[in-house]
PDB file of C-alpha atoms in Angstrom:
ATOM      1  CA  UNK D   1      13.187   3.824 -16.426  1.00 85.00           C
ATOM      2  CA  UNK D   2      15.086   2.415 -19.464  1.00 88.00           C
ATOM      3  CA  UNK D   3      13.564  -0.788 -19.364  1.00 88.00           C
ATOM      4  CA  UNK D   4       9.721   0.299 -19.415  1.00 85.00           C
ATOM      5  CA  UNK D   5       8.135  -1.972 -21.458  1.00 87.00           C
ATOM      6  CA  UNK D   6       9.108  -5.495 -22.344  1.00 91.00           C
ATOM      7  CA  UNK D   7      12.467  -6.255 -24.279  1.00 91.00           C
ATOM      8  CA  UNK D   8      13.768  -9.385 -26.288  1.00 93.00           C
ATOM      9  CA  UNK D   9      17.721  -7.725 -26.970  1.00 94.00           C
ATOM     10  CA  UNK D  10      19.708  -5.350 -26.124  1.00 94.00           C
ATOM     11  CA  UNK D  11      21.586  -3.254 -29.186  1.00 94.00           C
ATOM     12  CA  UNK D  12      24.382   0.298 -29.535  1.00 93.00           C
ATOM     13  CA  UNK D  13      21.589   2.139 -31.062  1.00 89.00           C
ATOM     14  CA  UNK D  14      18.265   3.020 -31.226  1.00 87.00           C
ATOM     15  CA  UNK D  15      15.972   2.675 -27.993  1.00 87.00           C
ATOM     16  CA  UNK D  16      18.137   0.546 -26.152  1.00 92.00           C
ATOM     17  CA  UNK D  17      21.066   2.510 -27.214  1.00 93.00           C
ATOM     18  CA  UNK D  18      21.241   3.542 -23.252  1.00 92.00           C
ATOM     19  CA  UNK D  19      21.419   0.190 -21.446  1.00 94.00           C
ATOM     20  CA  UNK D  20      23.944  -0.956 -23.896  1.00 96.00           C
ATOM     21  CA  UNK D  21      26.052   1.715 -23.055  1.00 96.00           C
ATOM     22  CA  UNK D  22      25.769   1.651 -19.372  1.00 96.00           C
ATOM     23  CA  UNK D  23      26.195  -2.273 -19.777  1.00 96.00           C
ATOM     24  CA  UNK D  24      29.599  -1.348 -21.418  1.00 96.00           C
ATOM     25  CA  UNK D  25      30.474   0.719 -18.997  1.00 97.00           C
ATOM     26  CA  UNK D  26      29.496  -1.439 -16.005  1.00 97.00           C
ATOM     27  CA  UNK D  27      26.922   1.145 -14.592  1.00 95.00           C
ATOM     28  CA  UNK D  28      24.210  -0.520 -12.748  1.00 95.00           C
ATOM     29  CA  UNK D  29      20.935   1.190 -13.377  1.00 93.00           C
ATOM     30  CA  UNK D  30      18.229   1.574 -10.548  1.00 92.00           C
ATOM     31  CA  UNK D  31      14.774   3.245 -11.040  1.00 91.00           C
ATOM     32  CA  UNK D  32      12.355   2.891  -8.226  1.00 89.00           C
ATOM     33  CA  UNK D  33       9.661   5.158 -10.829  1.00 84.00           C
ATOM     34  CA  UNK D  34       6.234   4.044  -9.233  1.00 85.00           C
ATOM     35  CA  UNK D  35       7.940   2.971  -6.098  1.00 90.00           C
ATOM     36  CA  UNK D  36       8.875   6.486  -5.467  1.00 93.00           C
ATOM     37  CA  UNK D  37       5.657   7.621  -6.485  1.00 92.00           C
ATOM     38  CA  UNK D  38       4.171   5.662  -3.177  1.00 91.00           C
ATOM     39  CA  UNK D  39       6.847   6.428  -1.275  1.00 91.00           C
ATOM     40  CA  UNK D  40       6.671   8.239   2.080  1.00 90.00           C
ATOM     41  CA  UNK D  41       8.336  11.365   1.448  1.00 92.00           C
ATOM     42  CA  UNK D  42       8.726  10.351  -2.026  1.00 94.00           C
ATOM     43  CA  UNK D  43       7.056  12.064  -5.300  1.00 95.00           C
ATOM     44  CA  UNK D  44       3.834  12.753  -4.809  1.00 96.00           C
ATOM     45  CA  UNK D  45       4.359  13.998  -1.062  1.00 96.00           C
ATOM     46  CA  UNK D  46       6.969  16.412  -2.897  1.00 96.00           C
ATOM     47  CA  UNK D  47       4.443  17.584  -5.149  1.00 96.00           C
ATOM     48  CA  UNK D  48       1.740  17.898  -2.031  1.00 97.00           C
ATOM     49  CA  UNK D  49       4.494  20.116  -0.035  1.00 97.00           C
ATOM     50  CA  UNK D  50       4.862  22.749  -2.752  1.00 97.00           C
ATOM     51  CA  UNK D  51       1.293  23.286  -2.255  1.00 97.00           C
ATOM     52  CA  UNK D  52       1.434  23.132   1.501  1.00 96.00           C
ATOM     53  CA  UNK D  53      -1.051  20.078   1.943  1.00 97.00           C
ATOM     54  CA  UNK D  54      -1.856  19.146   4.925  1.00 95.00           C
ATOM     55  CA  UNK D  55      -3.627  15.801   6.567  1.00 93.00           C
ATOM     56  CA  UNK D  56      -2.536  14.470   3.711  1.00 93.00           C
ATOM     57  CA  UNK D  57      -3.262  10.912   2.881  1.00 93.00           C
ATOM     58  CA  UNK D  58      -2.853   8.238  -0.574  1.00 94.00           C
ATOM     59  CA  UNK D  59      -5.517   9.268  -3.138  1.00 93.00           C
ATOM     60  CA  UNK D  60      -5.444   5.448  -4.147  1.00 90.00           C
ATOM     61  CA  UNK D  61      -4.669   2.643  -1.706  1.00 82.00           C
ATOM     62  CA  UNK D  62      -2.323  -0.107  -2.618  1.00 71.00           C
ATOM     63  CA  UNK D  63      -2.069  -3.773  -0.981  1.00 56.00           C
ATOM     64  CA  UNK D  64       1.413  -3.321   0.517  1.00 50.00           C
ATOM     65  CA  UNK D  65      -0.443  -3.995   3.802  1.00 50.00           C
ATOM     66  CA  UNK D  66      -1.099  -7.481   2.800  1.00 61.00           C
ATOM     67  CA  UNK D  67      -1.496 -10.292   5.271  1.00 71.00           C
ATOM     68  CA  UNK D  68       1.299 -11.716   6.669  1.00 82.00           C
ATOM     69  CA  UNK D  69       0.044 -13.710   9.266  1.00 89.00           C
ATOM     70  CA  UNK D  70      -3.415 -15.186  10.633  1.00 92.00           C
ATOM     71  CA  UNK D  71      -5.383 -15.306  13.915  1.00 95.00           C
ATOM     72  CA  UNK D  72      -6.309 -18.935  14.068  1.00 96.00           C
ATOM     73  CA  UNK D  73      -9.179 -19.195  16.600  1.00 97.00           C
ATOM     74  CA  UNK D  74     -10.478 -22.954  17.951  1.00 97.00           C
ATOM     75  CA  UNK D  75     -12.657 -24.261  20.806  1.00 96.00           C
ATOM     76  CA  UNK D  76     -10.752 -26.934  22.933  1.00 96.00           C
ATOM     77  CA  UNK D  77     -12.048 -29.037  26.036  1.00 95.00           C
ATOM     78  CA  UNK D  78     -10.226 -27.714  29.055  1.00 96.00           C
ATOM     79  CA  UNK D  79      -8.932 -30.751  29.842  1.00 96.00           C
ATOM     80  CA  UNK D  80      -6.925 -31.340  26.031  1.00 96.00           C
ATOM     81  CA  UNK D  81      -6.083 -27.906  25.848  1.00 97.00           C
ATOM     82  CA  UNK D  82      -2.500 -28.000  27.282  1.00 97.00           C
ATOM     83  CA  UNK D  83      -1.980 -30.626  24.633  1.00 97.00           C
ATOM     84  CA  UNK D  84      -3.888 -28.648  21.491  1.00 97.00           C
ATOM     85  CA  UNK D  85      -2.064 -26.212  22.321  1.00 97.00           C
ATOM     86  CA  UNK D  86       1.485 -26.943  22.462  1.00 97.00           C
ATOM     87  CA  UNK D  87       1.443 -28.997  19.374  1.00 96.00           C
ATOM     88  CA  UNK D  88       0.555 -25.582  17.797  1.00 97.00           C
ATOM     89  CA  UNK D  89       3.106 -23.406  19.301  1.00 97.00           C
ATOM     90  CA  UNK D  90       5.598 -26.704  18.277  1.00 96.00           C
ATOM     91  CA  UNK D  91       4.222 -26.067  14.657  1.00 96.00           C
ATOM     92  CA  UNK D  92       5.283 -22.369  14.641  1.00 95.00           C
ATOM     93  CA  UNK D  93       2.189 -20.669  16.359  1.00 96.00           C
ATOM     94  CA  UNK D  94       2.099 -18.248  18.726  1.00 95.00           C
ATOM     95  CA  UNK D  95       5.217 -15.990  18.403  1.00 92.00           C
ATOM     96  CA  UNK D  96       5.527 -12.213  18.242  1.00 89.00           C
ATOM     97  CA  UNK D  97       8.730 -10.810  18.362  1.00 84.00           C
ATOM     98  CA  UNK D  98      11.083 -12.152  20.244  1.00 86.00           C
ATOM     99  CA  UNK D  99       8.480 -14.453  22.258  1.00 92.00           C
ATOM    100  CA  UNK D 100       6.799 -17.737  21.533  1.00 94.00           C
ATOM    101  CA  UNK D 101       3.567 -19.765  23.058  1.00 96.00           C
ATOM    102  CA  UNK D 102       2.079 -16.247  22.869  1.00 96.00           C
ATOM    103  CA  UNK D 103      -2.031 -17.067  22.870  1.00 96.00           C
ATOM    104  CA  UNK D 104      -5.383 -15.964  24.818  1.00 97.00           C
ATOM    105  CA  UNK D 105      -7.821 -18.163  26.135  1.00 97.00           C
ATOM    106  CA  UNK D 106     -11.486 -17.625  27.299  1.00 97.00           C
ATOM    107  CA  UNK D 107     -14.075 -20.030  28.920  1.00 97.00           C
ATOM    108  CA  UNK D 108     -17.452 -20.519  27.109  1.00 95.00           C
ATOM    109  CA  UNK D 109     -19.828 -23.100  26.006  1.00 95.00           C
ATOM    110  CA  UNK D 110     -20.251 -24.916  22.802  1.00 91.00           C
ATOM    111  CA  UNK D 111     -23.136 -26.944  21.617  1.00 91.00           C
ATOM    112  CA  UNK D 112     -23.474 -29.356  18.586  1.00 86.00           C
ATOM    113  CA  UNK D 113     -25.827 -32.156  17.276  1.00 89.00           C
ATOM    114  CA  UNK D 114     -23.861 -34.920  15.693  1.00 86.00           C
ATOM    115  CA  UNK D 115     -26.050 -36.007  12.609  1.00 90.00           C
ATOM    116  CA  UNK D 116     -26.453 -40.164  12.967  1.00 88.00           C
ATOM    117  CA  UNK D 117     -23.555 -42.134  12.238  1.00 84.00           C
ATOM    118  CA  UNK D 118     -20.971 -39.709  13.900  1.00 86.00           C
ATOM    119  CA  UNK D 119     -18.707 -40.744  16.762  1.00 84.00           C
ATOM    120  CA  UNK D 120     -18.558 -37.514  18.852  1.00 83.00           C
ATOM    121  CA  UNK D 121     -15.959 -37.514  21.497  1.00 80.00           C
ATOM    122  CA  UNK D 122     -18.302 -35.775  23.865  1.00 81.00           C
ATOM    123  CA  UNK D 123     -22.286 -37.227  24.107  1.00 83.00           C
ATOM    124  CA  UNK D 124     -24.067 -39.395  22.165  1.00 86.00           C
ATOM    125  CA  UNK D 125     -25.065 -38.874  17.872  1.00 87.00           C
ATOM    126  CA  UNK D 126     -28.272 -36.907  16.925  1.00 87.00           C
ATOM    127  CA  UNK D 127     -28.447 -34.903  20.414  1.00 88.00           C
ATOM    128  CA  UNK D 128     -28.255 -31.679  21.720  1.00 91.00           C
ATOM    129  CA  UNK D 129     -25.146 -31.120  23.547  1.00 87.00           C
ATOM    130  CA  UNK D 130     -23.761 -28.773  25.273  1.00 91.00           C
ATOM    131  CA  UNK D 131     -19.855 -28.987  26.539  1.00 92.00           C
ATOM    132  CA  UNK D 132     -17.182 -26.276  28.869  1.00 95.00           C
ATOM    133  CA  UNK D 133     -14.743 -25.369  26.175  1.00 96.00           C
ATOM    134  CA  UNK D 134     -12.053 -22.931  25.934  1.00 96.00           C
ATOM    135  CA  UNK D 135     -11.828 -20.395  23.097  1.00 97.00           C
ATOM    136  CA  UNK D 136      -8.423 -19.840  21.924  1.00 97.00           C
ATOM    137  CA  UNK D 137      -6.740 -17.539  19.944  1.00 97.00           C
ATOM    138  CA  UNK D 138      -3.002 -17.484  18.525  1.00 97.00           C
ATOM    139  CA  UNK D 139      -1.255 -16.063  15.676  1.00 95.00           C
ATOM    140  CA  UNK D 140       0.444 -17.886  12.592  1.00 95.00           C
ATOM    141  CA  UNK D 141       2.654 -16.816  10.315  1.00 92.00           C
ATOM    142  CA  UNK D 142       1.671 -17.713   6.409  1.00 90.00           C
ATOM    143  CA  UNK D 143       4.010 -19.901   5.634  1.00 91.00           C
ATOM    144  CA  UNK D 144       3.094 -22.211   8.684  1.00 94.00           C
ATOM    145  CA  UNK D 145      -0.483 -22.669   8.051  1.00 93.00           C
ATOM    146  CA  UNK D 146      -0.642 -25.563   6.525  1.00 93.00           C
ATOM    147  CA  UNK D 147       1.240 -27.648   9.381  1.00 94.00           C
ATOM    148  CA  UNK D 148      -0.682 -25.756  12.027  1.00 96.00           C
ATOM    149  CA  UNK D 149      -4.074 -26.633  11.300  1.00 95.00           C
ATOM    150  CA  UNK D 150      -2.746 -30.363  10.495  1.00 95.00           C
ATOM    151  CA  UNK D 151      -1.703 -30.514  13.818  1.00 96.00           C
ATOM    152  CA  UNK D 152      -4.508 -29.003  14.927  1.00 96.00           C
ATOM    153  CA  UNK D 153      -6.974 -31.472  13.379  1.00 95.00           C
ATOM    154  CA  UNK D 154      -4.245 -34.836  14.731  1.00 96.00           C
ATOM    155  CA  UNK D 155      -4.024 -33.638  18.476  1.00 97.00           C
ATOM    156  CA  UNK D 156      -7.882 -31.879  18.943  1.00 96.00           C
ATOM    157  CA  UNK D 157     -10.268 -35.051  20.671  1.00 94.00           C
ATOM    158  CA  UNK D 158     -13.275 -33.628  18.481  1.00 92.00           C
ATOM    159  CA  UNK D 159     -14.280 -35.771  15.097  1.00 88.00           C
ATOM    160  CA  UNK D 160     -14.802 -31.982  13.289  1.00 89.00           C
ATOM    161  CA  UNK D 161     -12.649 -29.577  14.266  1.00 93.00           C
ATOM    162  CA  UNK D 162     -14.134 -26.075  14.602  1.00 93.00           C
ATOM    163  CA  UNK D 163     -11.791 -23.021  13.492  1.00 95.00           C
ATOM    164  CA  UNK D 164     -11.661 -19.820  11.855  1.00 95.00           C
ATOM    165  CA  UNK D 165      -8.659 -18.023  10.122  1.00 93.00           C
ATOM    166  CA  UNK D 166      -8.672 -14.174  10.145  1.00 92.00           C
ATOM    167  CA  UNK D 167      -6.129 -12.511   7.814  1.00 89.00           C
ATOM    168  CA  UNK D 168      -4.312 -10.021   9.792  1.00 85.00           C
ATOM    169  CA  UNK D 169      -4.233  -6.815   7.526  1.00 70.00           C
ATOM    170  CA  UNK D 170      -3.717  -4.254  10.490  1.00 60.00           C
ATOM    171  CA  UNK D 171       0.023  -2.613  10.283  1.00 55.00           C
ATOM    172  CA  UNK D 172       1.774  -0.381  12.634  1.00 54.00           C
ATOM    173  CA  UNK D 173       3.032   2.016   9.492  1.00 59.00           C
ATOM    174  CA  UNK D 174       0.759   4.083   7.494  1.00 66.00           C
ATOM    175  CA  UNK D 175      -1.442   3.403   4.481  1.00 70.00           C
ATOM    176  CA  UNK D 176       0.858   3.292   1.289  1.00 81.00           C
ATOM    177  CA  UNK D 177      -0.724   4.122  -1.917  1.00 89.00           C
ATOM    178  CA  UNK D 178      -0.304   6.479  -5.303  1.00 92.00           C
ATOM    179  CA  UNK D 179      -1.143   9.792  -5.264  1.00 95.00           C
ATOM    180  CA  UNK D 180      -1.930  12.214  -2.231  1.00 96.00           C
ATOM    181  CA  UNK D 181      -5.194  14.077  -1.188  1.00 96.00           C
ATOM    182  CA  UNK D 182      -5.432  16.478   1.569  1.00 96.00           C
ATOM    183  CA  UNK D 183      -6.478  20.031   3.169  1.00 96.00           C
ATOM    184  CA  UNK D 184      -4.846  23.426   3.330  1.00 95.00           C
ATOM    185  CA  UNK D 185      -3.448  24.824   6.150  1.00 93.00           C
ATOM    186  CA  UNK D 186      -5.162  28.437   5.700  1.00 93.00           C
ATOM    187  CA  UNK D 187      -7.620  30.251   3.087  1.00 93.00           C
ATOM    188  CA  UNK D 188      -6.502  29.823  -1.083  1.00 96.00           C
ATOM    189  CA  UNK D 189      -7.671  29.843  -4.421  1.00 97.00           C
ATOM    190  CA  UNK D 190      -6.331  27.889  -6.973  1.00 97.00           C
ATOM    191  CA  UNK D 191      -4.330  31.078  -8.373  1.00 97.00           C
ATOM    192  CA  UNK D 192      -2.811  31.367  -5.229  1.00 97.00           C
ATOM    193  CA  UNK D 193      -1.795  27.980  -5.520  1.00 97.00           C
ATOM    194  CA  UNK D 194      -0.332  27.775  -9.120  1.00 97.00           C
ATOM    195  CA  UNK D 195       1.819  30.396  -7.962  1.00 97.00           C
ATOM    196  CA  UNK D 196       3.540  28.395  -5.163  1.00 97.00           C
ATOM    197  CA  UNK D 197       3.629  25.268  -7.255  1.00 97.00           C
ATOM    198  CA  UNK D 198       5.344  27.315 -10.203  1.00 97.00           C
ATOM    199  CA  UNK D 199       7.731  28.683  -7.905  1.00 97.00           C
ATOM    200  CA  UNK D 200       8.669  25.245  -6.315  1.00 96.00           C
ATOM    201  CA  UNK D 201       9.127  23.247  -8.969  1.00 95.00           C
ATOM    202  CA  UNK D 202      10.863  26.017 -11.206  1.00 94.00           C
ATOM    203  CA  UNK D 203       8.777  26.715 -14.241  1.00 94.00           C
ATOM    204  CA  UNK D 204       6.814  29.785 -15.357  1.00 93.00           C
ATOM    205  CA  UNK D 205       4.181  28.239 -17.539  1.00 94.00           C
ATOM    206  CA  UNK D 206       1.502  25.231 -15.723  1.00 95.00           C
ATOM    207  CA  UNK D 207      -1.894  24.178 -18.162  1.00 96.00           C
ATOM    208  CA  UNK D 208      -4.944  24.725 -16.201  1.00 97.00           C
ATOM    209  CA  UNK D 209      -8.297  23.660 -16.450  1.00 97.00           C
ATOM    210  CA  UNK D 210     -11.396  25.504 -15.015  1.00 96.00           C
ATOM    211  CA  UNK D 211     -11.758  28.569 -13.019  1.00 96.00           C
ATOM    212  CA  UNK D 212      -8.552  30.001 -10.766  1.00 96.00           C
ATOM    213  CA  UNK D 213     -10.645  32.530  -9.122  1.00 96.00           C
ATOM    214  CA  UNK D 214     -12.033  29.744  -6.986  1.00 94.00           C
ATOM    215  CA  UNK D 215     -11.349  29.345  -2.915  1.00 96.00           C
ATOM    216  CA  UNK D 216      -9.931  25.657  -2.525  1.00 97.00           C
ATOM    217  CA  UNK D 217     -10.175  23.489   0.336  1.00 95.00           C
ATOM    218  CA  UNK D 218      -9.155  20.125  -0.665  1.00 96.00           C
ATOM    219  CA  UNK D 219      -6.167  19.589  -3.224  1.00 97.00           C
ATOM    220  CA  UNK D 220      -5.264  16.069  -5.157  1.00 97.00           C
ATOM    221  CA  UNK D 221      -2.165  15.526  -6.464  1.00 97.00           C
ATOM    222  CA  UNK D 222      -0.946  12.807  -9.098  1.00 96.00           C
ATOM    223  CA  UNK D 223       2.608  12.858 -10.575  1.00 95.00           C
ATOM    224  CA  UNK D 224       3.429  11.428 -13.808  1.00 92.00           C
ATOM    225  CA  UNK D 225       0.921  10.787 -16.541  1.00 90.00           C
ATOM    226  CA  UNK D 226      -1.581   8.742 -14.196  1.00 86.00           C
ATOM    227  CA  UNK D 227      -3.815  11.993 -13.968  1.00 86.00           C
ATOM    228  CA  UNK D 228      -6.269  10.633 -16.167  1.00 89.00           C
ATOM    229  CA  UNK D 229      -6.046   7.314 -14.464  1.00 92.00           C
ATOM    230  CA  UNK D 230      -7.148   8.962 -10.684  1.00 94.00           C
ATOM    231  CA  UNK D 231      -9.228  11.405 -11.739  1.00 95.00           C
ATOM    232  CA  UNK D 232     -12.373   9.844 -10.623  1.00 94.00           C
ATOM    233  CA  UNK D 233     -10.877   9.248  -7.170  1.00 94.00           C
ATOM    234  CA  UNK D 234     -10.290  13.169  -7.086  1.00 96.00           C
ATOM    235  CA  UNK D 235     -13.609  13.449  -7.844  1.00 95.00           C
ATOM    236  CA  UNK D 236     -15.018  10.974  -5.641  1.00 93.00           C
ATOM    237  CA  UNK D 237     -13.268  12.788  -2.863  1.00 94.00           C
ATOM    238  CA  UNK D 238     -14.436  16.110  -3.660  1.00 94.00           C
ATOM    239  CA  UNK D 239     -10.969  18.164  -4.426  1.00 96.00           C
ATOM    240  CA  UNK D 240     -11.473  21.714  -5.570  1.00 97.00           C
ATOM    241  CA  UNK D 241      -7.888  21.635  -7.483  1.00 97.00           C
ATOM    242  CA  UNK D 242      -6.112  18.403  -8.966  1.00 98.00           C
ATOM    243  CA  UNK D 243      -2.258  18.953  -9.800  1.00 98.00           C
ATOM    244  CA  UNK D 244      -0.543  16.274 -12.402  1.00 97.00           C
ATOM    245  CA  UNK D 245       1.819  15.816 -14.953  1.00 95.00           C
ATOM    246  CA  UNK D 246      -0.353  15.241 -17.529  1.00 95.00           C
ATOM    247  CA  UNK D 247      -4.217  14.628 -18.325  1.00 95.00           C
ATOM    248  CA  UNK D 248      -6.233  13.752 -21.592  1.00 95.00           C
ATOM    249  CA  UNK D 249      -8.428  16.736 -23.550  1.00 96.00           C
ATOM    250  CA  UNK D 250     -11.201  14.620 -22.817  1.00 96.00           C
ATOM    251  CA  UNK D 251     -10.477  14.396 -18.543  1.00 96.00           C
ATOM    252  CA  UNK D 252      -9.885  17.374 -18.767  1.00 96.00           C
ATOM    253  CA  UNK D 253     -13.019  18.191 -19.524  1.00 96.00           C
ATOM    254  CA  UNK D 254     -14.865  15.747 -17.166  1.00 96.00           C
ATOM    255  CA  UNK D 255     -13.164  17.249 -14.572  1.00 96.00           C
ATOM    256  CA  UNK D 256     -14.424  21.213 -15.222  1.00 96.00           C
ATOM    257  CA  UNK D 257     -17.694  19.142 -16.006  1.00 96.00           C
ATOM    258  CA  UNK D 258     -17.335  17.959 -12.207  1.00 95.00           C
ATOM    259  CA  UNK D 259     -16.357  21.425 -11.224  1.00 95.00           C
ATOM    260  CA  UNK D 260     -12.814  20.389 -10.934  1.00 96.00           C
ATOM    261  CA  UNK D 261      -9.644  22.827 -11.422  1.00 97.00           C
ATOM    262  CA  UNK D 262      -6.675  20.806 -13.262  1.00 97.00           C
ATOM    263  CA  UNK D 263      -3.340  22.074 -13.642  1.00 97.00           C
ATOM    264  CA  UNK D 264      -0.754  19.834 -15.582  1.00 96.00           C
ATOM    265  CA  UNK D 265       2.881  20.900 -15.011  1.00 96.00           C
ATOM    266  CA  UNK D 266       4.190  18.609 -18.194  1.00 94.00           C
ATOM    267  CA  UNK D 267       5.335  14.811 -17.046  1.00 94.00           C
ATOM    268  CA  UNK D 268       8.532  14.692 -15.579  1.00 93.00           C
ATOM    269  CA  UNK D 269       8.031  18.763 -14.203  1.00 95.00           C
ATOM    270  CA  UNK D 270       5.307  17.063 -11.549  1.00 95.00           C
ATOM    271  CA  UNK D 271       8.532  14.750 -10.636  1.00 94.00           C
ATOM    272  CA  UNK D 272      11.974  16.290 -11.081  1.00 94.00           C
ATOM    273  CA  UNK D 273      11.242  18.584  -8.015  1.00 93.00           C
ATOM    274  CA  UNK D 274      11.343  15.290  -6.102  1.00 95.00           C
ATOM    275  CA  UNK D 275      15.237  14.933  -7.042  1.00 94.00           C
ATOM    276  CA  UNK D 276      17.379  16.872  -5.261  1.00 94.00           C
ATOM    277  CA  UNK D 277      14.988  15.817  -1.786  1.00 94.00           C
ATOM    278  CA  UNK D 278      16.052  12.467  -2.639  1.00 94.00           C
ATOM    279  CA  UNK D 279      19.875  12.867  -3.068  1.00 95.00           C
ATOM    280  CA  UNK D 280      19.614  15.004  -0.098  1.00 95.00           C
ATOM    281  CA  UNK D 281      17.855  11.872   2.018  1.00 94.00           C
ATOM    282  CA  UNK D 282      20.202   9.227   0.460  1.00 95.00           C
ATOM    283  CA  UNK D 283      23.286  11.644   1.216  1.00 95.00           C
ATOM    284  CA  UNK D 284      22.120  11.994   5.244  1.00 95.00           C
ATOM    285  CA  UNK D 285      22.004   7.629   5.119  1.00 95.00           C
ATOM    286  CA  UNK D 286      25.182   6.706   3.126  1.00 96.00           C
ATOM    287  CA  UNK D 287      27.485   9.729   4.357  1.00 95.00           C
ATOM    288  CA  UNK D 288      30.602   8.055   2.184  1.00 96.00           C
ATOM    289  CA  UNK D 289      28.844   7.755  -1.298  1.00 95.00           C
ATOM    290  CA  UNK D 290      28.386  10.416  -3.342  1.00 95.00           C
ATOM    291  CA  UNK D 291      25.276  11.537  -4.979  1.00 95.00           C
ATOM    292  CA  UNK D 292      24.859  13.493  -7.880  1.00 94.00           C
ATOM    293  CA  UNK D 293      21.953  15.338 -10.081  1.00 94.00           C
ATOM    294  CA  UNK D 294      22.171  15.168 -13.582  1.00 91.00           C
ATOM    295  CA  UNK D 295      22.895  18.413 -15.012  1.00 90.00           C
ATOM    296  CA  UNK D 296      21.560  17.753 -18.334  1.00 92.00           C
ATOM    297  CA  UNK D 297      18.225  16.529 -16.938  1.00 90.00           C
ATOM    298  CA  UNK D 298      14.906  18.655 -18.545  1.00 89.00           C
ATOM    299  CA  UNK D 299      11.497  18.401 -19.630  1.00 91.00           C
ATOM    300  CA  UNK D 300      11.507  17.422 -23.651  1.00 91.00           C
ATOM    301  CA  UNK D 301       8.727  19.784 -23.834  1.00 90.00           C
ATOM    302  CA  UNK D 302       8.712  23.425 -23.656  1.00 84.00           C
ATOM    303  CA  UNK D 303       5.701  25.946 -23.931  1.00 81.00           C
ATOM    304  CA  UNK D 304       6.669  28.735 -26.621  1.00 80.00           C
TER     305      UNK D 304
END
């Protein structure tokens, strides 16, 4: 991206030289860089088809999947629990979708011991009770916490209010994360490999590190220059061959240490390939707009 690290002002030459001139010019400038990288379909699952992966799956898990709701669960007496109840679904409980008051109820028993001095709206202070109650269980959105549990504690009868809130983490799309890990679909060694991933991404010359004789199972990849970064996770999750932009002398030998083959393809090789799949994906969406590749685009590095 042109804006990587922080800036204080924007000037015709030197490292800003480029947004000032597309500022001039009135280009807008978007670069999704590490959002592509997590992408479905985006870099790194580029990079893990030239290789054929397959049950492919993030080699590091982000918190995309963050909660957006809660399952608020309380213990009402049957005969306050229309009440309880609506004043919750009032406060923005209960809806999915299109439909509201959405909850589950199930009979039980609860017991409590007030200590001396409490007021319990059920028995007497500093006995053993035991009371019918219904368990109930509704969903709340985040931003209607707060005035969901207040209502809860002003319409429940009980002098302590008994509830538990369970972030809801579960999602119907799958795990998003950097990097990819997965199997291959037949018999390979890592020579075999470099091959195909030299011939997809249109260079003749990869680094490797450790043996290419050897039969690979499991293959890592990492575009960019976060190889060093995920290494251990590769590792950890026992890849035969990890493919990256770029890696560190000194990962590089951890990872033959750990019996690991490393091929770096030079930084923007591991994610150039991932171009023309984009414009091709963006051209399908926005039929009218037309998308270009830079013709001038190239690694600054060659191997001589």
């Amino acid at each position: 991206p042109p804006i990587f690290d922080a800036i204080k002002r924007v000037t015709s030459d030197g490292s800003t030289e480029l947004i000032h001139d597309a500022i001039r010019r009135g280009v807008a400038i978007y670069s999704p860089h590490t959002a592509l990288d997590v992408a479905d379909g985006g870099t790194n699952d580029v990079l893990a088809d030239a290789v054929a992966m397959t049950d492919r799956r993030p080699l590091v898990l982000r918190s995309s999947n963050s909660s957006t709701h809660h399952k608020l669960v309380t213990f009402i007496p049957p005969e306050h629990f229309n009440i309880v109840s609506a004043a919750l679904f009032s406060h923005g409980a209960g809806r999915i979708g299109a439909y509201d008051s959405c909850g589950f109820r199930t009979p039980g028993i609860g017991t409590f011991r007030g200590d001396p001095g409490t007021s319990p709206a059920v028995g007497r202070a500093d006995r053993l009770e035991s009371v019918d109650e219904l368990r109930f269980e509704t969903i709340v959105p985040n931003e209607h916490l707060e005035r969901v549990i207040d209502a809860l504690r002003r319409h429940h009868p009980y002098e302590e209010v008994a509830f538990d809130l369970i972030p809801l983490t579960a999602s119907p799309h799958p795990p998003v994360g950097i990097g990819r890990i997965g199997k291959l679909p037949g018999d390979a060694t890592a020579e075999m490999l470099i091959n195909m991933l030299k011939r997809a991404i249109g260079i003749d010359r990869v680094l490797v590190a450790g043996p290419t004789d050897r039969l690979v199972k499991r293959v890592a990849v990492c575009a960019g220059a976060c190889g060093g970064d995920l290494l251990g996770q590769a590792i950890r999750q026992r890849a035969d061959l990890y493919i990256t932009g770029e890696i560190r002398h000194h990962d590089a030998l951890r990872a033959i240490r750990a019996g690991l083959t490393v091929v770096a393809t030079l930084h923007s090789n591991s994610e150039r390939i991932t171009l023309a799949r984009l414009r091709d994906r963006l051209q399908s969406a926005l039929p009218d707009v037309r998308f270009s590749l830079a013709a001038t685009d190239r690694d600054p590095f060659t191997i001589a």
